[in-house]
Amino acid sequence: MSLEARVRLRRGTFELDVELAVEAGETVAVLGPNGCGKTTLLHALAGLIPIEEGRFTLDGVVLEDPAQGIAVSTEDRPVAVVFQNQLLFPHMSALDNVAFGLRCHGRPRAEARRIARTWLEGMGLGDRARARPGALSGGQGQRVALARALAVEPRLLLLDEPLAAVDVQGRAELRRDLRRHLASFGGVRLLVTHDPLEAFALADRVIVLERGHVVQTGTPAAVTARPRSRWVADLAGVNLFHGRADGNRVTLDDGGALVIPDRAAPAGDVFAAVHPRAIALLQAKPEGTPRNVWRGPIDEIDVEGPIARIRVSTVPPVIAEVTTAAVEALSLAPGQDVWVTIKATEIALYPG
């Protein structure tokens, strides 16, 4: 069982153009900033939004292909969706909410309720079967929504920001439960989220979406180790530069240059990543012959516990990470000019 899709559509001025493949037993997270098209992609796969161009197959069966006039209706697709806001029927009990999908698939009432009760017990909600959604916590409601989706035995499970409606205290527990239930589901699993912690905790692989297009895909570790966009670099906590390498020099797209070790990268487009801890801040110009030295004003100091992240408006601009004790010792403050140094050996290079 597998999913293969090329989805292209327009919503006003926004264009979504995504190609993806997901194998059964694999949990893939579509990750990206707000407005990048994550939920639009999920709705298209569920049949809630028509695809204008492309093709969507599940387990070898074509569910949508505009060129051939194929568009299987939402209710006839072997797809279940867990929505961010749960969409539980407020006038029904938890038991009847879970049984609803089974009844829609033709199961007799008694059988549907029996299966629904089994699912609720598996979710730890056996004692809440008669409760209506309004009497459930956010985490309990999300478990009911997940039980309703899994009870119909779909071939594709879509989850839209599954932890967004849950408070901070209940999120960690629900994340553990969700990981366990996803592992036991034999179909294709696709979730969308803007939260990297959620994606990295639940997914085997992530697809990074920005402005309607895929910019990077891979395991969470691989994506954060070699970010290919500013957004990914920010969530990985590193400085990211792009430019052209020639010998021991990288001329950067946004101005400035980096000196790198000889033969560190082939000529051509490259990314250069530098961890903020590898950047030194000095009040006086460094002695000796450090290769990357710039001077500029401090733009912002962001303190998080014992660590301060300092944005410096050099060319190129950088973010350095130092201890709060160092901030006090150097009397660092916004607007103050400082010297910035980066050792060439601290620059990670990879093809652009």
Short mmCIF file of C-alpha atoms in Angstrom, two decimals:
data_model
loop_
_atom_site.label_atom_id
_atom_site.label_comp_id
_atom_site.label_asym_id
_atom_site.label_seq_id
_atom_site.Cartn_x
_atom_site.Cartn_y
_atom_site.Cartn_z
CA MET A 1 0.00 0.00 0.00
CA SER A 2 1.33 3.43 -0.91
CA LEU A 3 0.33 6.96 -1.79
CA GLU A 4 1.60 8.76 -4.86
CA ALA A 5 0.36 12.23 -5.68
CA ARG A 6 1.07 15.28 -7.80
CA VAL A 7 -1.22 18.05 -6.64
CA ARG A 8 -1.48 21.34 -8.46
CA LEU A 9 -4.21 23.92 -7.82
CA ARG A 10 -4.84 27.60 -7.28
CA ARG A 11 -6.71 29.33 -4.48
CA GLY A 12 -6.94 32.99 -5.47
CA THR A 13 -3.35 34.16 -5.96
CA PHE A 14 -1.90 31.19 -4.07
CA GLU A 15 -0.55 28.25 -6.09
CA LEU A 16 0.06 24.80 -4.65
CA ASP A 17 2.35 22.50 -6.62
CA VAL A 18 3.43 19.44 -4.64
CA GLU A 19 4.64 15.96 -5.53
CA LEU A 20 4.89 13.35 -2.80
CA ALA A 21 5.04 9.61 -2.18
CA VAL A 22 4.38 7.84 1.12
CA GLU A 23 4.73 4.13 1.84
CA ALA A 24 2.46 2.11 4.12
CA GLY A 25 3.73 2.00 7.68
CA GLU A 26 5.57 5.29 7.20
CA THR A 27 4.53 8.43 9.05
CA VAL A 28 5.28 11.55 7.03
CA ALA A 29 4.83 15.07 8.36
CA VAL A 30 4.26 18.01 6.05
CA LEU A 31 5.94 20.85 7.90
CA GLY A 32 6.00 24.53 7.13
CA PRO A 33 5.08 28.05 8.20
CA ASN A 34 1.50 29.30 8.33
CA GLY A 35 0.03 29.88 4.88
CA CYS A 36 2.42 27.55 3.04
CA GLY A 37 -0.36 25.25 1.79
CA LYS A 38 -0.23 22.35 4.27
CA THR A 39 -3.96 22.19 5.03
CA THR A 40 -4.83 22.88 1.38
CA LEU A 41 -2.80 19.82 0.42
CA LEU A 42 -4.55 17.70 3.04
CA HIS A 43 -7.99 18.87 1.90
CA ALA A 44 -7.09 18.08 -1.72
CA LEU A 45 -6.09 14.51 -0.83
CA ALA A 46 -9.32 14.11 1.13
CA GLY A 47 -11.33 15.25 -1.89
CA LEU A 48 -12.58 18.42 -0.19
CA ILE A 49 -10.81 20.61 -2.80
CA PRO A 50 -10.56 19.52 -6.46
CA ILE A 51 -7.14 19.09 -8.03
CA GLU A 52 -6.72 21.20 -11.16
CA GLU A 53 -3.70 19.32 -12.49
CA GLY A 54 -1.96 16.13 -11.39
CA ARG A 55 -2.85 12.66 -10.24
CA PHE A 56 -3.55 10.96 -6.91
CA THR A 57 -3.29 7.21 -6.49
CA LEU A 58 -3.66 5.13 -3.34
CA ASP A 59 -2.61 1.50 -3.33
CA GLY A 60 -2.49 1.63 -7.14
CA VAL A 61 -6.07 2.92 -7.46
CA VAL A 62 -6.54 6.31 -9.12
CA LEU A 63 -8.67 8.53 -6.89
CA GLU A 64 -8.25 11.72 -8.87
CA ASP A 65 -6.92 12.60 -12.31
CA PRO A 66 -8.44 15.71 -13.92
CA ALA A 67 -6.93 14.90 -17.33
CA GLN A 68 -8.91 11.63 -17.41
CA GLY A 69 -12.00 13.00 -15.71
CA ILE A 70 -11.52 10.85 -12.60
CA ALA A 71 -12.57 12.31 -9.25
CA VAL A 72 -13.70 9.85 -6.58
CA SER A 73 -16.01 11.63 -4.14
CA THR A 74 -14.87 12.33 -0.59
CA GLU A 75 -17.25 9.81 0.98
CA ASP A 76 -16.10 7.06 -1.39
CA ARG A 77 -12.40 7.48 -0.76
CA PRO A 78 -10.76 5.07 1.73
CA VAL A 79 -9.48 8.13 3.57
CA ALA A 80 -10.10 9.36 7.12
CA VAL A 81 -9.29 12.84 8.41
CA VAL A 82 -8.62 14.04 11.95
CA PHE A 83 -9.27 17.77 11.82
CA GLN A 84 -7.56 20.38 13.97
CA ASN A 85 -10.88 21.41 15.56
CA GLN A 86 -12.05 17.76 15.82
CA LEU A 87 -15.46 18.40 14.16
CA LEU A 88 -17.28 16.11 16.59
CA PHE A 89 -21.09 16.21 16.53
CA PRO A 90 -21.99 18.22 19.65
CA HIS A 91 -25.39 16.53 20.13
CA MET A 92 -23.91 13.01 20.08
CA SER A 93 -22.08 11.11 22.80
CA ALA A 94 -18.46 10.09 22.33
CA LEU A 95 -19.67 6.57 21.59
CA ASP A 96 -22.10 7.70 18.91
CA ASN A 97 -19.50 10.00 17.35
CA VAL A 98 -17.14 7.07 16.87
CA ALA A 99 -19.97 4.80 15.68
CA PHE A 100 -21.17 7.39 13.14
CA GLY A 101 -18.52 6.60 10.55
CA LEU A 102 -19.11 2.88 10.90
CA ARG A 103 -22.85 3.39 10.40
CA CYS A 104 -22.10 5.42 7.26
CA HIS A 105 -20.13 2.43 6.00
CA GLY A 106 -23.14 0.17 6.44
CA ARG A 107 -22.41 -1.46 9.80
CA PRO A 108 -25.52 -2.36 11.85
CA ARG A 109 -26.12 -0.09 14.84
CA ALA A 110 -25.28 -2.67 17.51
CA GLU A 111 -22.09 -3.75 15.75
CA ALA A 112 -21.03 -0.14 15.16
CA ARG A 113 -21.50 0.73 18.83
CA ARG A 114 -19.62 -2.38 19.94
CA ILE A 115 -16.64 -1.51 17.72
CA ALA A 116 -16.81 2.12 18.83
CA ARG A 117 -16.73 1.13 22.49
CA THR A 118 -13.65 -1.04 21.87
CA TRP A 119 -11.88 1.92 20.27
CA LEU A 120 -12.80 4.27 23.10
CA GLU A 121 -11.49 1.78 25.64
CA GLY A 122 -8.26 1.54 23.64
CA MET A 123 -8.01 5.32 23.86
CA GLY A 124 -8.50 5.22 27.64
CA LEU A 125 -11.97 6.75 27.32
CA GLY A 126 -14.19 3.80 28.20
CA ASP A 127 -15.66 5.72 31.13
CA ARG A 128 -16.41 8.74 28.91
CA ALA A 129 -18.44 6.90 26.27
CA ARG A 130 -21.68 8.68 27.20
CA ALA A 131 -20.13 12.14 27.47
CA ARG A 132 -20.83 14.71 24.80
CA PRO A 133 -17.98 16.72 23.23
CA GLY A 134 -18.73 19.77 25.35
CA ALA A 135 -17.97 17.77 28.50
CA LEU A 136 -14.62 16.48 27.19
CA SER A 137 -11.20 18.08 27.52
CA GLY A 138 -9.29 19.03 24.38
CA GLY A 139 -7.15 15.91 24.63
CA GLN A 140 -10.16 13.65 25.19
CA GLY A 141 -11.97 15.19 22.24
CA GLN A 142 -8.94 14.64 20.00
CA ARG A 143 -8.78 10.99 21.08
CA VAL A 144 -12.46 10.57 20.16
CA ALA A 145 -11.77 12.14 16.75
CA LEU A 146 -8.81 9.78 16.24
CA ALA A 147 -10.90 6.77 17.28
CA ARG A 148 -13.64 7.79 14.83
CA ALA A 149 -11.07 8.02 12.02
CA LEU A 150 -9.35 4.71 12.77
CA ALA A 151 -12.53 2.72 13.43
CA VAL A 152 -13.53 2.74 9.75
CA GLU A 153 -10.19 1.11 8.82
CA PRO A 154 -9.06 3.65 6.20
CA ARG A 155 -6.14 3.07 3.88
CA LEU A 156 -5.00 6.67 4.32
CA LEU A 157 -5.07 8.60 7.59
CA LEU A 158 -4.74 12.39 7.37
CA LEU A 159 -4.12 14.46 10.49
CA ASP A 160 -4.40 18.26 10.46
CA GLU A 161 -2.46 19.85 13.34
CA PRO A 162 -3.54 17.00 15.68
CA LEU A 163 -2.16 18.60 18.86
CA ALA A 164 -3.05 22.24 18.22
CA ALA A 165 -6.31 22.19 20.20
CA VAL A 166 -4.74 20.52 23.27
CA ASP A 167 -3.35 22.46 26.21
CA VAL A 168 0.35 22.30 27.02
CA GLN A 169 -0.12 19.93 29.97
CA GLY A 170 -2.01 17.36 27.91
CA ARG A 171 0.06 17.68 24.75
CA ALA A 172 2.97 15.46 25.77
CA GLU A 173 0.67 12.63 26.87
CA LEU A 174 -1.43 12.87 23.71
CA ARG A 175 1.74 12.92 21.60
CA ARG A 176 2.84 9.63 23.18
CA ASP A 177 -0.59 8.07 22.66
CA LEU A 178 -0.75 9.31 19.08
CA ARG A 179 2.66 7.85 18.31
CA ARG A 180 1.52 4.48 19.68
CA HIS A 181 -1.71 4.44 17.66
CA LEU A 182 0.05 5.54 14.48
CA ALA A 183 2.57 2.72 14.90
CA SER A 184 -0.26 0.18 15.06
CA PHE A 185 -2.02 1.56 11.98
CA GLY A 186 -1.04 -0.38 8.87
CA GLY A 187 -2.07 2.18 6.26
CA VAL A 188 -0.51 5.37 4.95
CA ARG A 189 -0.08 8.12 7.56
CA LEU A 190 0.26 11.79 6.68
CA LEU A 191 0.09 14.67 9.14
CA VAL A 192 0.46 18.40 8.63
CA THR A 193 1.85 20.73 11.27
CA HIS A 194 3.73 23.99 11.76
CA ASP A 195 5.28 22.65 14.99
CA PRO A 196 8.73 21.08 14.43
CA LEU A 197 8.62 19.32 17.81
CA GLU A 198 5.39 17.60 16.81
CA ALA A 199 6.77 16.66 13.40
CA PHE A 200 10.08 15.32 14.72
CA ALA A 201 8.40 13.37 17.53
CA LEU A 202 5.81 11.66 15.33
CA ALA A 203 7.27 11.38 11.82
CA ASP A 204 9.75 9.06 10.16
CA ARG A 205 10.21 11.64 7.42
CA VAL A 206 9.34 15.29 6.96
CA ILE A 207 8.43 17.26 3.86
CA VAL A 208 9.06 20.99 4.23
CA LEU A 209 6.57 23.13 2.34
CA GLU A 210 7.03 26.85 1.71
CA ARG A 211 4.88 29.08 -0.50
CA GLY A 212 3.11 26.05 -1.95
CA HIS A 213 6.25 24.15 -3.00
CA VAL A 214 8.45 21.44 -1.48
CA VAL A 215 11.81 22.90 -0.48
CA GLN A 216 13.27 19.95 1.42
CA THR A 217 12.51 16.37 2.40
CA GLY A 218 14.25 13.75 4.53
CA THR A 219 14.48 12.40 8.04
CA PRO A 220 14.18 15.01 10.79
CA ALA A 221 17.88 14.68 11.55
CA ALA A 222 18.90 15.07 7.90
CA VAL A 223 16.66 18.09 7.34
CA THR A 224 17.95 20.00 10.38
CA ALA A 225 21.57 19.01 9.71
CA ARG A 226 21.49 20.54 6.22
CA PRO A 227 18.75 23.18 6.04
CA ARG A 228 17.91 24.47 2.58
CA SER A 229 15.77 27.48 3.49
CA ARG A 230 15.80 30.29 6.01
CA TRP A 231 12.71 28.88 7.76
CA VAL A 232 14.33 25.46 8.27
CA ALA A 233 17.54 27.10 9.43
CA ASP A 234 15.61 29.12 12.00
CA LEU A 235 13.93 26.04 13.45
CA ALA A 236 17.28 24.22 13.46
CA GLY A 237 18.81 27.21 15.24
CA VAL A 238 21.66 27.87 12.76
CA ASN A 239 22.86 30.69 10.53
CA LEU A 240 22.33 29.82 6.86
CA PHE A 241 24.02 31.48 3.90
CA HIS A 242 23.80 30.78 0.18
CA GLY A 243 26.28 31.75 -2.49
CA ARG A 244 28.84 30.62 -5.04
CA ALA A 245 32.04 28.90 -4.01
CA ASP A 246 35.30 29.50 -5.86
CA GLY A 247 38.45 28.18 -4.28
CA ASN A 248 38.50 29.16 -0.62
CA ARG A 249 35.87 31.89 -0.92
CA VAL A 250 32.05 31.89 -1.03
CA THR A 251 30.48 35.03 -2.46
CA LEU A 252 27.10 35.34 -0.75
CA ASP A 253 23.84 36.20 -2.48
CA ASP A 254 22.88 38.82 0.12
CA GLY A 255 26.24 40.54 0.16
CA GLY A 256 29.54 39.79 1.79
CA ALA A 257 31.65 36.67 1.56
CA LEU A 258 32.91 33.74 3.61
CA VAL A 259 36.46 32.42 3.62
CA ILE A 260 36.44 28.63 3.84
CA PRO A 261 39.15 25.97 4.09
CA ASP A 262 40.86 25.22 0.78
CA ARG A 263 39.01 22.60 -1.27
CA ALA A 264 36.17 22.53 1.28
CA ALA A 265 33.53 22.70 -1.43
CA PRO A 266 33.32 22.26 -5.21
CA ALA A 267 32.87 25.39 -7.29
CA GLY A 268 29.28 26.53 -7.78
CA ASP A 269 26.17 27.01 -5.69
CA VAL A 270 26.57 26.07 -2.02
CA PHE A 271 24.87 26.47 1.32
CA ALA A 272 26.96 27.40 4.33
CA ALA A 273 25.65 26.73 7.83
CA VAL A 274 27.20 28.12 11.01
CA HIS A 275 26.00 27.37 14.52
CA PRO A 276 25.55 30.50 16.65
CA ARG A 277 27.88 29.00 19.29
CA ALA A 278 30.69 29.04 16.73
CA ILE A 279 30.52 32.84 16.37
CA ALA A 280 32.70 34.95 18.66
CA LEU A 281 31.84 38.52 19.69
CA LEU A 282 34.64 40.90 20.66
CA GLN A 283 34.86 44.54 21.69
CA ALA A 284 38.23 45.06 19.97
CA LYS A 285 39.43 43.94 16.57
CA PRO A 286 40.97 40.47 16.94
CA GLU A 287 44.70 40.07 16.56
CA GLY A 288 46.29 37.57 14.28
CA THR A 289 44.78 36.53 10.93
CA PRO A 290 41.28 35.15 11.50
CA ARG A 291 39.64 34.60 8.14
CA ASN A 292 36.11 35.88 8.70
CA VAL A 293 36.04 39.16 10.62
CA TRP A 294 33.30 41.79 10.43
CA ARG A 295 32.15 44.75 12.46
CA GLY A 296 28.55 45.83 12.99
CA PRO A 297 25.94 47.01 15.47
CA ILE A 298 23.98 44.71 17.75
CA ASP A 299 20.40 44.70 16.51
CA GLU A 300 18.72 42.54 19.18
CA ILE A 301 19.50 40.49 22.29
CA ASP A 302 17.13 37.64 23.08
CA VAL A 303 17.71 36.05 26.50
CA GLU A 304 16.53 32.50 27.18
CA GLY A 305 17.63 31.37 30.64
CA PRO A 306 21.44 31.38 30.85
CA ILE A 307 21.85 31.81 27.07
CA ALA A 308 21.56 34.96 24.97
CA ARG A 309 21.07 34.95 21.19
CA ILE A 310 22.47 38.14 19.72
CA ARG A 311 21.58 39.40 16.25
CA VAL A 312 24.34 41.53 14.70
CA SER A 313 23.80 43.63 11.57
CA THR A 314 27.06 42.78 9.87
CA VAL A 315 27.41 41.93 6.16
CA PRO A 316 26.32 39.17 6.17
CA PRO A 317 24.07 39.49 9.26
CA VAL A 318 24.60 36.79 11.90
CA ILE A 319 23.15 35.44 15.13
CA ALA A 320 25.64 34.58 17.84
CA GLU A 321 24.97 32.61 21.01
CA VAL A 322 26.77 33.47 24.24
CA THR A 323 26.11 33.13 27.94
CA THR A 324 24.32 35.90 29.83
CA ALA A 325 27.47 36.16 31.93
CA ALA A 326 29.39 37.09 28.74
CA VAL A 327 26.74 39.70 27.90
CA GLU A 328 27.34 41.34 31.27
CA ALA A 329 31.12 41.02 31.11
CA LEU A 330 31.26 42.65 27.67
CA SER A 331 28.47 45.15 28.51
CA LEU A 332 26.68 44.19 25.32
CA ALA A 333 23.59 46.19 24.41
CA PRO A 334 21.50 46.91 21.29
CA GLY A 335 23.10 49.57 19.10
CA GLN A 336 26.63 48.78 20.30
CA ASP A 337 29.22 47.96 17.63
CA VAL A 338 31.06 44.66 18.06
CA TRP A 339 33.56 42.58 16.13
CA VAL A 340 32.36 39.23 14.83
CA THR A 341 34.66 36.32 13.99
CA ILE A 342 33.99 32.89 12.53
CA LYS A 343 36.66 30.25 12.09
CA ALA A 344 36.67 28.79 8.59
CA THR A 345 36.68 25.29 10.06
CA GLU A 346 33.35 26.00 11.81
CA ILE A 347 31.52 26.50 8.50
CA ALA A 348 29.53 23.48 7.25
CA LEU A 349 29.29 23.46 3.45
CA TYR A 350 27.03 21.46 1.16
CA PRO A 351 25.73 21.76 -2.41
CA GLY A 352 23.09 24.39 -3.10
#
